[in-house]
PDB file of C-alpha atoms in Angstrom:
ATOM      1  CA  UNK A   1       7.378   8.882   7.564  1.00 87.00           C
ATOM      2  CA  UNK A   2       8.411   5.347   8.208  1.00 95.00           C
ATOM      3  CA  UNK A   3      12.824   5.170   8.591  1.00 96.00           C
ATOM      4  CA  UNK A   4      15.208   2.864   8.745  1.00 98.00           C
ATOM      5  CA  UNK A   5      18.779   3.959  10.610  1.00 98.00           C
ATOM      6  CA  UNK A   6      21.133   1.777   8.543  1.00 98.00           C
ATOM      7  CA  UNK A   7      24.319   1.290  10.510  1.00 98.00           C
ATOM      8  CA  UNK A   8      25.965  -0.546   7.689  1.00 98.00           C
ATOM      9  CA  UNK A   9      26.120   2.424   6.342  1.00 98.00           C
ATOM     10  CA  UNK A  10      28.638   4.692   7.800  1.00 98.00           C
ATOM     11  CA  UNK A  11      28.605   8.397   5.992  1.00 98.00           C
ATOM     12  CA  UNK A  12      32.582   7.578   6.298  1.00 96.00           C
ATOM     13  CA  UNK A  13      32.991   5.261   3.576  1.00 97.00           C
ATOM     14  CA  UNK A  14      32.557   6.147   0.521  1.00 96.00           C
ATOM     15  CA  UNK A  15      30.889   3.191  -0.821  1.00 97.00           C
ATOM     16  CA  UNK A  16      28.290   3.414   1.850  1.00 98.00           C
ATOM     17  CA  UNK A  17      27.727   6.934   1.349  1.00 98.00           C
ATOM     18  CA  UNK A  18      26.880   6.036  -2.855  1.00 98.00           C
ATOM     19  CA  UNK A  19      25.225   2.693  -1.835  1.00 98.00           C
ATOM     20  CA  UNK A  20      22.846   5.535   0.097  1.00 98.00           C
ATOM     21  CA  UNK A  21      22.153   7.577  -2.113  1.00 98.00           C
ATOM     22  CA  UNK A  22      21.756   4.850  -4.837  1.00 98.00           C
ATOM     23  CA  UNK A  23      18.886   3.656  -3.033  1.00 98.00           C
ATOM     24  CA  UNK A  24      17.302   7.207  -3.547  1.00 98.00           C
ATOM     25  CA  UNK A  25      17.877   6.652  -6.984  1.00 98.00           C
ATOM     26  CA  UNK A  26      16.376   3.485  -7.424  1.00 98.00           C
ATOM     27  CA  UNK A  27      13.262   4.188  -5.913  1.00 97.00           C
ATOM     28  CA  UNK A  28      12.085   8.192  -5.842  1.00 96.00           C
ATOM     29  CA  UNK A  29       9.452   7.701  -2.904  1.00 97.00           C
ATOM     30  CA  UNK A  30      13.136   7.347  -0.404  1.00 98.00           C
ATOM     31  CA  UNK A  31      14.418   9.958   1.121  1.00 98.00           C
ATOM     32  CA  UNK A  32      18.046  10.199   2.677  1.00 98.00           C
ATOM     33  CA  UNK A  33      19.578  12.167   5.666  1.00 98.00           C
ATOM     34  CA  UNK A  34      22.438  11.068   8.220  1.00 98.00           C
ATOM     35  CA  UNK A  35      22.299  10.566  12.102  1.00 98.00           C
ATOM     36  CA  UNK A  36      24.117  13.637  13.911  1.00 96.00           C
ATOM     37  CA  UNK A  37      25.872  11.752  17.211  1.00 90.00           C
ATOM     38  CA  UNK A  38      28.499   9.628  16.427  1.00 90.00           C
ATOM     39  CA  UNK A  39      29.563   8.459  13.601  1.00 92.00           C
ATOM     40  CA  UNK A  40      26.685   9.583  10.458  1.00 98.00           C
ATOM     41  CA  UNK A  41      24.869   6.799   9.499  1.00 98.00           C
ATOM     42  CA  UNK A  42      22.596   6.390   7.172  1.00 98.00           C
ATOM     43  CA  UNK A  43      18.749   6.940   7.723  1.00 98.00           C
ATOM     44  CA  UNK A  44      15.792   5.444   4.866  1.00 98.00           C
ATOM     45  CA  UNK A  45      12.455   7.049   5.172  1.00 98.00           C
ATOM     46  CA  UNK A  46       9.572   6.790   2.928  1.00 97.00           C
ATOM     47  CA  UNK A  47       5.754   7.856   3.046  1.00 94.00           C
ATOM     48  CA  UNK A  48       3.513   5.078   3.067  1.00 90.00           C
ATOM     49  CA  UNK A  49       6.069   1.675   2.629  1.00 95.00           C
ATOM     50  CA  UNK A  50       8.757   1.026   5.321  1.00 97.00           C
ATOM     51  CA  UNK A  51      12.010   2.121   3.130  1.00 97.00           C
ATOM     52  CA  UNK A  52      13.505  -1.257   3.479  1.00 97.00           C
ATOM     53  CA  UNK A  53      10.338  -2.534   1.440  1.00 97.00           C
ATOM     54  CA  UNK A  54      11.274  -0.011  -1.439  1.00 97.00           C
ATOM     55  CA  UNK A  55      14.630  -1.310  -1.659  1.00 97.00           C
ATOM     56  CA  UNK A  56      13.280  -4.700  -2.300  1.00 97.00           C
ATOM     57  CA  UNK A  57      10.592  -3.360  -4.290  1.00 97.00           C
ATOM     58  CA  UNK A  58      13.124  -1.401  -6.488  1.00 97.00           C
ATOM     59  CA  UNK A  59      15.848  -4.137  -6.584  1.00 98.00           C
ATOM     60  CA  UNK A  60      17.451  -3.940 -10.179  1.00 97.00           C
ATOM     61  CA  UNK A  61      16.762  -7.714 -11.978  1.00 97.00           C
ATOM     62  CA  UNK A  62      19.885  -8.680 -14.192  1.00 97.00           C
ATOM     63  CA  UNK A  63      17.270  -7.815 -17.382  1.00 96.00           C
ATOM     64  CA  UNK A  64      17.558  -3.983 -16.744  1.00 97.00           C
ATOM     65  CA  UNK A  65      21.209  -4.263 -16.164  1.00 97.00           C
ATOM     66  CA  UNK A  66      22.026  -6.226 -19.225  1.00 96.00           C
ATOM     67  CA  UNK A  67      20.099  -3.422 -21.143  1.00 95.00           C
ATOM     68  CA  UNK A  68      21.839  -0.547 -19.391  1.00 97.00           C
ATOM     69  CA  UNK A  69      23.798   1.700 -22.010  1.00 97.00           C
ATOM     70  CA  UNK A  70      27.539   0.732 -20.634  1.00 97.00           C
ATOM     71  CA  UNK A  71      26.777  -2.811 -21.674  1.00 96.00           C
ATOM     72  CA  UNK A  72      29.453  -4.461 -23.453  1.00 95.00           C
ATOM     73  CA  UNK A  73      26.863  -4.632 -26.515  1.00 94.00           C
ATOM     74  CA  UNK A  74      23.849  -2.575 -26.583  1.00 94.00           C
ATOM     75  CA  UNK A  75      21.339  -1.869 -29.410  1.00 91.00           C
ATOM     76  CA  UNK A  76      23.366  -2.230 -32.417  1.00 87.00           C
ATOM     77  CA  UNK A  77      25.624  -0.131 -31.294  1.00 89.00           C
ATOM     78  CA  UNK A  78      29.414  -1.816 -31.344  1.00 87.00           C
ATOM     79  CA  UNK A  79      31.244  -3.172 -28.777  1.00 91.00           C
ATOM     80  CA  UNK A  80      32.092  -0.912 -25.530  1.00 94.00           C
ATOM     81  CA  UNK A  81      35.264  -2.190 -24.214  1.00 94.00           C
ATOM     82  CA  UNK A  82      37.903  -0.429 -21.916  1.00 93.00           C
ATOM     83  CA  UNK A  83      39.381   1.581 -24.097  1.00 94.00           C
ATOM     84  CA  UNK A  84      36.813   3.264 -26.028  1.00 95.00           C
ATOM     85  CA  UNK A  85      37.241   5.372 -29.251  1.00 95.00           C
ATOM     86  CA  UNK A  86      35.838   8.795 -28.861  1.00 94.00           C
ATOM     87  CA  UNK A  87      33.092   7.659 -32.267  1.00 94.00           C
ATOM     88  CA  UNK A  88      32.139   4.297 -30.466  1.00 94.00           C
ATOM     89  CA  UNK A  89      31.001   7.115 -27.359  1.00 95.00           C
ATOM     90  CA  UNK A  90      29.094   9.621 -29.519  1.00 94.00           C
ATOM     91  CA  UNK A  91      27.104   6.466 -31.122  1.00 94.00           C
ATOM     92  CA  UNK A  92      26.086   4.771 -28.030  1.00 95.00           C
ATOM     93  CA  UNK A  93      25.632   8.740 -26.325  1.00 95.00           C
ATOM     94  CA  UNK A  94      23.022   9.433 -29.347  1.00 95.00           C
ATOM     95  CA  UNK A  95      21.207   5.920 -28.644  1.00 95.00           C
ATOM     96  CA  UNK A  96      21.324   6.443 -25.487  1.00 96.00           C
ATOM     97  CA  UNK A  97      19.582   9.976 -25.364  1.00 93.00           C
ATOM     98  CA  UNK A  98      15.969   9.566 -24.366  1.00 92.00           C
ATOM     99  CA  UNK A  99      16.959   6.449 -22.360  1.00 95.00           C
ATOM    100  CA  UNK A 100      16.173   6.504 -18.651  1.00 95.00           C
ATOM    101  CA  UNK A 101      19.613   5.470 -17.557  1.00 97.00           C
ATOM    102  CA  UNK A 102      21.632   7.383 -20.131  1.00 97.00           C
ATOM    103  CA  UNK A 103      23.625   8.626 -17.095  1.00 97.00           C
ATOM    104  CA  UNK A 104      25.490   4.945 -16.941  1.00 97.00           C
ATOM    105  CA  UNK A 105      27.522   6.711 -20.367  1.00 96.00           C
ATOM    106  CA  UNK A 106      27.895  10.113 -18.651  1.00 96.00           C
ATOM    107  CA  UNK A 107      28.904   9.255 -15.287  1.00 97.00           C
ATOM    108  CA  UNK A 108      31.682   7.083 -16.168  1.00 96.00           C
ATOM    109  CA  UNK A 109      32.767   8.662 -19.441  1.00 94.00           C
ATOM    110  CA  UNK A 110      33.287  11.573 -21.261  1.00 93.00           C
ATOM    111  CA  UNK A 111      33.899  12.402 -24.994  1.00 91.00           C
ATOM    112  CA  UNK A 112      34.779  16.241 -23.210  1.00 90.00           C
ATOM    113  CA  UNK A 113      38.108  15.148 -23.096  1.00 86.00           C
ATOM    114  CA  UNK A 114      40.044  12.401 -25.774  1.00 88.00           C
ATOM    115  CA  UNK A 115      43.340  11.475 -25.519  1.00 86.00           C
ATOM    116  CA  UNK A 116      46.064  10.889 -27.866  1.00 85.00           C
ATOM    117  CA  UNK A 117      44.764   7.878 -28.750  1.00 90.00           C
ATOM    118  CA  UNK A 118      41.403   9.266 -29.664  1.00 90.00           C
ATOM    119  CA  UNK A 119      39.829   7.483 -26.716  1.00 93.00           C
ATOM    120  CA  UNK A 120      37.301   8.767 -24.179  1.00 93.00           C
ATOM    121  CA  UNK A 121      38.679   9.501 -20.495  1.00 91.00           C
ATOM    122  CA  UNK A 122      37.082   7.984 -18.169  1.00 93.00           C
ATOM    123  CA  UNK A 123      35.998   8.764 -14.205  1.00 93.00           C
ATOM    124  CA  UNK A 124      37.784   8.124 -11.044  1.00 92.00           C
ATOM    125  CA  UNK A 125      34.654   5.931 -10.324  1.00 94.00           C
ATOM    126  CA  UNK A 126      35.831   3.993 -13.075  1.00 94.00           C
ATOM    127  CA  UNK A 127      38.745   2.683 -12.674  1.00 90.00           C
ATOM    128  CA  UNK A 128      41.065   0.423 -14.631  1.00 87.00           C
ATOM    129  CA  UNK A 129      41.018  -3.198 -14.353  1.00 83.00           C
ATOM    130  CA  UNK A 130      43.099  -6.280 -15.503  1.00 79.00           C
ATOM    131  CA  UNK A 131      42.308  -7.783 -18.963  1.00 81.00           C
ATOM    132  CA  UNK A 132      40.152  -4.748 -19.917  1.00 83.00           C
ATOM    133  CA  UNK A 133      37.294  -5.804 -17.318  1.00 91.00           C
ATOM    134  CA  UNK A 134      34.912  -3.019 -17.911  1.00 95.00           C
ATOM    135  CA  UNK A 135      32.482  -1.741 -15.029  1.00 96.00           C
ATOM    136  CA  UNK A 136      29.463  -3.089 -16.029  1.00 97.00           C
ATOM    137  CA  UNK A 137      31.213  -6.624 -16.417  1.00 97.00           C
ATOM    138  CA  UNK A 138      31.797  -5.776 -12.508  1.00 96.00           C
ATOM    139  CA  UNK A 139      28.088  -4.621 -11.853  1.00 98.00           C
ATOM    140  CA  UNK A 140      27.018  -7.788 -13.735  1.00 97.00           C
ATOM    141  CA  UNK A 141      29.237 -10.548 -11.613  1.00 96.00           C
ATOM    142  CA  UNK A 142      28.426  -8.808  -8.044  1.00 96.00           C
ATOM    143  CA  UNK A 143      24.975  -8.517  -9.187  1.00 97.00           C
ATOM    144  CA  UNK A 144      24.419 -12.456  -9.176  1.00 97.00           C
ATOM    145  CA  UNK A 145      25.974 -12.696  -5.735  1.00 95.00           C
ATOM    146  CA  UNK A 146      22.135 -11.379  -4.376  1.00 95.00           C
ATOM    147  CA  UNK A 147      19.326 -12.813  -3.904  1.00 92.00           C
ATOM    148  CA  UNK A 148      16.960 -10.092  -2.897  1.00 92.00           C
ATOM    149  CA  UNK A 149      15.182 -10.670   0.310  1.00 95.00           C
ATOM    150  CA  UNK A 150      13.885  -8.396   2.960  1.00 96.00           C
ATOM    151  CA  UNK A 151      16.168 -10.353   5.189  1.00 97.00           C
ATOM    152  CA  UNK A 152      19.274 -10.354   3.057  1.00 97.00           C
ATOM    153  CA  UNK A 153      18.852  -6.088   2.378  1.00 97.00           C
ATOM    154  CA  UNK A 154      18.293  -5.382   6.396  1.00 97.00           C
ATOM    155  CA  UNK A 155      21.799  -7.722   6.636  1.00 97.00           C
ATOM    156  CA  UNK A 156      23.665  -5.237   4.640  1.00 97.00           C
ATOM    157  CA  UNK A 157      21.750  -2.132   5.956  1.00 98.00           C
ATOM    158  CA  UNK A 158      22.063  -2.987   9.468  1.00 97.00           C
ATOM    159  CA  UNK A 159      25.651  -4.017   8.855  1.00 96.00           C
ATOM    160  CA  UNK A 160      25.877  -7.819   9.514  1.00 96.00           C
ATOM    161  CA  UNK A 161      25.984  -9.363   6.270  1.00 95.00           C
ATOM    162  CA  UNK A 162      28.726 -11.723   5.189  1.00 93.00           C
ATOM    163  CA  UNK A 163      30.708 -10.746   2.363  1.00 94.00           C
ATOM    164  CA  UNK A 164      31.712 -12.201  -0.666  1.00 93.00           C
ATOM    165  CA  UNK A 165      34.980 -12.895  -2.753  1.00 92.00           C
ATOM    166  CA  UNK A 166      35.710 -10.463  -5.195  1.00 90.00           C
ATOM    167  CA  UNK A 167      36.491  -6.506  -6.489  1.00 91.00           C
ATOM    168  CA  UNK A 168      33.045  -5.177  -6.507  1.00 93.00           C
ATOM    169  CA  UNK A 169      33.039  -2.127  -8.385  1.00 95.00           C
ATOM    170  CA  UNK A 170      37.101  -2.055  -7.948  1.00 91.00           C
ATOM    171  CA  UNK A 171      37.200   1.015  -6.056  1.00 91.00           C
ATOM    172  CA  UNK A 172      36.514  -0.224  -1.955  1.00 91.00           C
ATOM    173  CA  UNK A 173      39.376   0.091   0.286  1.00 89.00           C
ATOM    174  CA  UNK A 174      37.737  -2.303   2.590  1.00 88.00           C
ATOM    175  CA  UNK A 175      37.655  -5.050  -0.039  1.00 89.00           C
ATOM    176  CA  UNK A 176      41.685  -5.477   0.399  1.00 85.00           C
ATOM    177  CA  UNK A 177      43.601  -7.488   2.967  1.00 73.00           C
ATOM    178  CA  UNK A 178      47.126  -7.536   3.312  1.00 64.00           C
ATOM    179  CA  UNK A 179      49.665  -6.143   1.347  1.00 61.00           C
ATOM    180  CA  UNK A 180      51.945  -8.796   2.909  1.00 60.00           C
ATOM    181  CA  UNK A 181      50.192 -12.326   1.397  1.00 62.00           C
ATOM    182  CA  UNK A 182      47.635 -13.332  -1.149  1.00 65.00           C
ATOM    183  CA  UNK A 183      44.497 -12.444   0.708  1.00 75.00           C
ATOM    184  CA  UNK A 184      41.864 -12.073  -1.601  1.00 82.00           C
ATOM    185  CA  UNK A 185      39.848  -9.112  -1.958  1.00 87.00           C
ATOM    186  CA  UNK A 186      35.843  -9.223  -0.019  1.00 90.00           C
ATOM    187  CA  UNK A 187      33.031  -6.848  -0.559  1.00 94.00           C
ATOM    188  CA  UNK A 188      29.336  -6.479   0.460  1.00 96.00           C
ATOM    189  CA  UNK A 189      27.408  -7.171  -3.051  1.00 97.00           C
ATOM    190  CA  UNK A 190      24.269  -5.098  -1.937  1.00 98.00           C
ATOM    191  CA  UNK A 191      26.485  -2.222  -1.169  1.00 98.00           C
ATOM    192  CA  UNK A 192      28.422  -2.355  -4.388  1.00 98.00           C
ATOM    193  CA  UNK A 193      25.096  -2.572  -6.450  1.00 98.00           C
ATOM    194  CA  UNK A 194      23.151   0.103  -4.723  1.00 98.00           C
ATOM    195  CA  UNK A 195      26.444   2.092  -4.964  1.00 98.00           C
ATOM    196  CA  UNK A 196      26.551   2.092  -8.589  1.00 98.00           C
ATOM    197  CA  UNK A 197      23.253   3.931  -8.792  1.00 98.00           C
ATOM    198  CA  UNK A 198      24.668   6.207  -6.778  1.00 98.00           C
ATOM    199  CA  UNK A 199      26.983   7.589  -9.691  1.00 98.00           C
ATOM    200  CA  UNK A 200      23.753   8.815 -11.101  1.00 98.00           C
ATOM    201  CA  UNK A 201      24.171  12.287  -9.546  1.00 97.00           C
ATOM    202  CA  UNK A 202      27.970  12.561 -10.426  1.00 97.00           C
ATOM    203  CA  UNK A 203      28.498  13.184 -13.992  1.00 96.00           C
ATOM    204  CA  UNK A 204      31.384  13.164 -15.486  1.00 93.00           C
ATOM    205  CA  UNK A 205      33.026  16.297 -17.179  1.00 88.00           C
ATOM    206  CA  UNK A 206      36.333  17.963 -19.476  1.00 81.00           C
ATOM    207  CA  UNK A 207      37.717  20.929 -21.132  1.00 77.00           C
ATOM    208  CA  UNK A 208      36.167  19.657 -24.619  1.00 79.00           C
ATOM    209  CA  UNK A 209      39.871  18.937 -25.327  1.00 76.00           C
ATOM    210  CA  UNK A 210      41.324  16.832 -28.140  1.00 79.00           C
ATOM    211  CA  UNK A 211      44.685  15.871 -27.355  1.00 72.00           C
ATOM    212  CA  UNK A 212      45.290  14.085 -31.023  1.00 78.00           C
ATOM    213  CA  UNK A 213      45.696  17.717 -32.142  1.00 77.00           C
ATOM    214  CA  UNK A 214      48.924  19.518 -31.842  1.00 66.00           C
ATOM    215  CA  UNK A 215      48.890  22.727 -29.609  1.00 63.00           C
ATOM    216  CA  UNK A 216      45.579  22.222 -27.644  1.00 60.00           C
ATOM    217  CA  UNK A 217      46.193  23.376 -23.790  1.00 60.00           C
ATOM    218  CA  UNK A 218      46.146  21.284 -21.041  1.00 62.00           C
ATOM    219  CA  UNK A 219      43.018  20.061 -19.914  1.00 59.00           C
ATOM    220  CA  UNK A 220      41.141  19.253 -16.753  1.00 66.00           C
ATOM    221  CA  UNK A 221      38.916  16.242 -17.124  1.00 72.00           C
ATOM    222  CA  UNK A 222      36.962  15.827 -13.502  1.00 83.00           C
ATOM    223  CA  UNK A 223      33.843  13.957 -11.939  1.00 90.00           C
ATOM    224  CA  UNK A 224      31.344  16.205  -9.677  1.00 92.00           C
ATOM    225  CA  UNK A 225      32.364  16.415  -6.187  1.00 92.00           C
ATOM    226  CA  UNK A 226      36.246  15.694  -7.379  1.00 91.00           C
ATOM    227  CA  UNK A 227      37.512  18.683  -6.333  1.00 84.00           C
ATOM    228  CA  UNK A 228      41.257  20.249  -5.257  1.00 69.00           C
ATOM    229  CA  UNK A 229      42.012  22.438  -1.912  1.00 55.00           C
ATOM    230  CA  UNK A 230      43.079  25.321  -2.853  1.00 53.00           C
ATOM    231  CA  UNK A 231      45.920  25.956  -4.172  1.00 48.00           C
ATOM    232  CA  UNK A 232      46.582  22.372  -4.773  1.00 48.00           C
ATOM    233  CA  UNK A 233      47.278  20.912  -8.117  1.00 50.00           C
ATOM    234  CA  UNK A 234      46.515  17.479  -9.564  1.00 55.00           C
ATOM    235  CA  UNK A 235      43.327  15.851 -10.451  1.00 62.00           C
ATOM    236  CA  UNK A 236      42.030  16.556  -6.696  1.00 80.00           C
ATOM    237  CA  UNK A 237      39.785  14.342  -4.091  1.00 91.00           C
ATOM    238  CA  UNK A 238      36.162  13.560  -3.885  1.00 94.00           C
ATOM    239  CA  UNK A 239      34.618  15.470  -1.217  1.00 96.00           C
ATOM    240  CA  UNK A 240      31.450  14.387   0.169  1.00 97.00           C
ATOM    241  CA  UNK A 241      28.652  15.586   3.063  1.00 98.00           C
ATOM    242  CA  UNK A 242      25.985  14.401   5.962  1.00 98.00           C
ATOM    243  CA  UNK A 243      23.616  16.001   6.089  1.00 98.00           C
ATOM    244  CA  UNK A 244      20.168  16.663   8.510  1.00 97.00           C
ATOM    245  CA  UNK A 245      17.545  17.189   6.421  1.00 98.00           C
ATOM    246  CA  UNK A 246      15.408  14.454   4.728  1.00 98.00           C
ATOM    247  CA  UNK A 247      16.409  14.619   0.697  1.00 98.00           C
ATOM    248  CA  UNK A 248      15.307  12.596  -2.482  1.00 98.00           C
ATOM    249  CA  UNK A 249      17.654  11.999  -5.167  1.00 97.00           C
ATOM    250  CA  UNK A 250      16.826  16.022  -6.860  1.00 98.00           C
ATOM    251  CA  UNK A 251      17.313  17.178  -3.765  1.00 98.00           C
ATOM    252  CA  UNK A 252      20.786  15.538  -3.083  1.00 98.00           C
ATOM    253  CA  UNK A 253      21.632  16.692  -6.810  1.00 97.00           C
ATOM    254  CA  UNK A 254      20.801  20.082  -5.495  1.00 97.00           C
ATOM    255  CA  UNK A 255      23.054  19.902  -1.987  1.00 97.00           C
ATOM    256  CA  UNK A 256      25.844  18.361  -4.057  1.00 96.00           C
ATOM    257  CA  UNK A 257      26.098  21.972  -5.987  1.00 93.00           C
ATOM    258  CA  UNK A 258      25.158  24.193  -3.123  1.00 93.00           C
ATOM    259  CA  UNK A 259      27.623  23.117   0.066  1.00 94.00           C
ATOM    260  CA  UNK A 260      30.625  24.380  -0.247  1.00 93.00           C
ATOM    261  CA  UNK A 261      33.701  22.041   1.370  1.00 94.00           C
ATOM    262  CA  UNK A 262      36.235  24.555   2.005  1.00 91.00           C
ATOM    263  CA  UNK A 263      34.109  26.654   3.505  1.00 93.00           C
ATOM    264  CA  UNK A 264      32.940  24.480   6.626  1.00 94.00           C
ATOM    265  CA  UNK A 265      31.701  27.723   8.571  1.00 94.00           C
ATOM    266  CA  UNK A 266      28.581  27.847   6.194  1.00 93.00           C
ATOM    267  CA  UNK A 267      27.672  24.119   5.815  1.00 96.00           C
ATOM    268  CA  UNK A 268      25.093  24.543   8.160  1.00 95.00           C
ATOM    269  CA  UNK A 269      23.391  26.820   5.499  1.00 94.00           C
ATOM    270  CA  UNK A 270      22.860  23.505   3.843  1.00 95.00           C
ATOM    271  CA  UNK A 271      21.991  21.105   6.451  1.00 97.00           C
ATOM    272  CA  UNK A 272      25.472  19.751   6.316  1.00 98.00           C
ATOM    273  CA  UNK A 273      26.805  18.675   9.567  1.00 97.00           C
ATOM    274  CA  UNK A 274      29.928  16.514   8.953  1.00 97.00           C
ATOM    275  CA  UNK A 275      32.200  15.820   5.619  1.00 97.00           C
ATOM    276  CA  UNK A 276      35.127  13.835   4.228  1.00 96.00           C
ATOM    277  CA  UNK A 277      37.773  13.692   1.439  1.00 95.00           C
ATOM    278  CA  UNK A 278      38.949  10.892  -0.249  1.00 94.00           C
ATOM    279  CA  UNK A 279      42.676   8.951   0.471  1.00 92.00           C
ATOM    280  CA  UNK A 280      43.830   6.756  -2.455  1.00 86.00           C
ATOM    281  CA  UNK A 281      45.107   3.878  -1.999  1.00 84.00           C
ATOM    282  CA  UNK A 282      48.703   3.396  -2.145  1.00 76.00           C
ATOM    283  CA  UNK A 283      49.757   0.457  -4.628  1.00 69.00           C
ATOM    284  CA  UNK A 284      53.881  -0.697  -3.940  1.00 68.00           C
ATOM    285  CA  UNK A 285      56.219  -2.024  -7.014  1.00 65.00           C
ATOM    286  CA  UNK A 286      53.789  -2.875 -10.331  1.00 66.00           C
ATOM    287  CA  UNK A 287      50.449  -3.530  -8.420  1.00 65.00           C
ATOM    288  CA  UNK A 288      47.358  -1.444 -10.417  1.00 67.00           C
ATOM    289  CA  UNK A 289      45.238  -1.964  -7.253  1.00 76.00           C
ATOM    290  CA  UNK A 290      42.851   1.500  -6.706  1.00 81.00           C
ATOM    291  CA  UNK A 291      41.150   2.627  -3.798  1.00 89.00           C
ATOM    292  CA  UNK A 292      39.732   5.161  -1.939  1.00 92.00           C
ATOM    293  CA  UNK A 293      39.942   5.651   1.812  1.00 92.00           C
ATOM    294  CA  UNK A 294      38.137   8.841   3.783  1.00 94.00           C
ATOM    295  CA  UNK A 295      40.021  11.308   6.145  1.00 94.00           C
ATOM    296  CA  UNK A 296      37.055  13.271   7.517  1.00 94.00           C
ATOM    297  CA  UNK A 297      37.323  17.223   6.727  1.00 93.00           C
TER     298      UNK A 297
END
């Protein structure tokens, strides 16, 4: 198999890791494992096309994207804002069905769990942003910032491309600068695009809880691979593994259910040879800033 070790992207950062595995999404014929010395990296492989070929190949155009099922308007279907009322969901969800990319609605939403508002929660890996920016509005405007070359991908995969002004996806610690002046926030766009796909194989999930009724128990609304220590309370941290073995997208689906993170003593049942957990970003005084940071398990 023809590989690619892609040092821009370190197993470490989260973003990376998705951008990784978003590639195996994108195009089924890549395959994904992690270099074991050092610092995990990223490694492409790919039978018969050099896996930085396939990205190119597979490249989203900004037709696809403006037809994915999170867009703003989408097949007759009503607006999908921010805030979106549990009905507006189930409509675009039934649309959506039978659509190849229905996981767009089901990895960053769920209808599992409505507030008192009536409104869908929605996933970590979706998080807020000012004036009601949704995250395909963010997909969309990073999306433009790349022109798709086999030069510009082996930039980001290698790890020397120059970024670009803006959130990205919103969810990057490395996008911020200093908490002490204005510095404006910088991201790699071919990361943040490839890591969107990479949501694909973490659903979102709840309780089936309506909270608009009176008496309904407390809920626990979660995205796959959030998970709490034990023992722990709150909504948790996303856990997330290298591994050794050369996996397509099913088979990362599969590892994601079958290491276990608290248990590090059998990873190696699963080809897993290193692991992190999520840090969130701190925001002082009124500042809705998110972001997640790695500590490494």
């Amino acid at each position: 198999m023809a590989r690619m070790i892609c040092p821009g992207l370190p197993a470490g950062w989260i973003n990376a890791w998705l951008a990784a595995v978003g590639a195996t999404v994108l195009d089924s014929r890549i395959r994904l494992h992690w270099t074991e010395n050092g610092t995990p990296v990223a490694i492409l492989s790919a039978e018969d096309i050099d896996p930085l070929d396939a990205v190119v190949a597979s490249w989203p155009d900004a037709e696809l994207l403006t037809d994915l099922p999170i867009a703003e308007y989408w097949k007759d279907t009503g607006r999908l804002g921010r805030k979106v009322p549990v009905a507006d969901f189930v409509a675009r969800a039934q649309t959506a069905r039978s659509h190849p990319y229905s996981w767009t609605l089901s990895s960053t939403m769920t209808d599992l769990y409505v507030d008192e508002k009536g409104e869908v929660d929605h996933a970590p890996f979706d998080p807020p942003a000012p004036r009601g920016i949704t995250l395909h509005h963010r997909l969309m405007k990073v999306h433009e910032q790349v022109e798709p070359s086999i030069e510009r991908m082996r930039d980001s995969l290698e790890g020397r491309a120059v970024r670009v002004q803006g959130n990205g996806l919103g969810f990057d610690h490395t996008r911020l600068g200093s908490q002490s002046d204005d510095t404006s926030p910088w991201v790699d766009p071919v990361v943040e695009v490839l890591a969107f796909f990479g949501l694909a194989i973490l659903p979102m999930r709840g309780d089936g809880v309506d909270r608009r009724r009176r008496g309904v128990p407390s809920a626990r609304e979660r995205q796959r691979g959030w998970l709490r220590a034990p023992g722990v309370g709150g909504k948790g941290e996303f856990m997330w593994p290298a591994w050794s073995q050369p996996l397509d997208c099913a088979g990362i689906d599969a590892l994601m259910d079958a290491w276990e993170p608290h248990r590090k003593v059998v990873w190696s049942r699963a080809g897993v040879h290193a692991a992190w957990q999520s840090v969130r970003f701190e925001p002082s005084g009124n500042d809705v800033t998110r972001a997640f940071g790695a500590q490494q398990l």
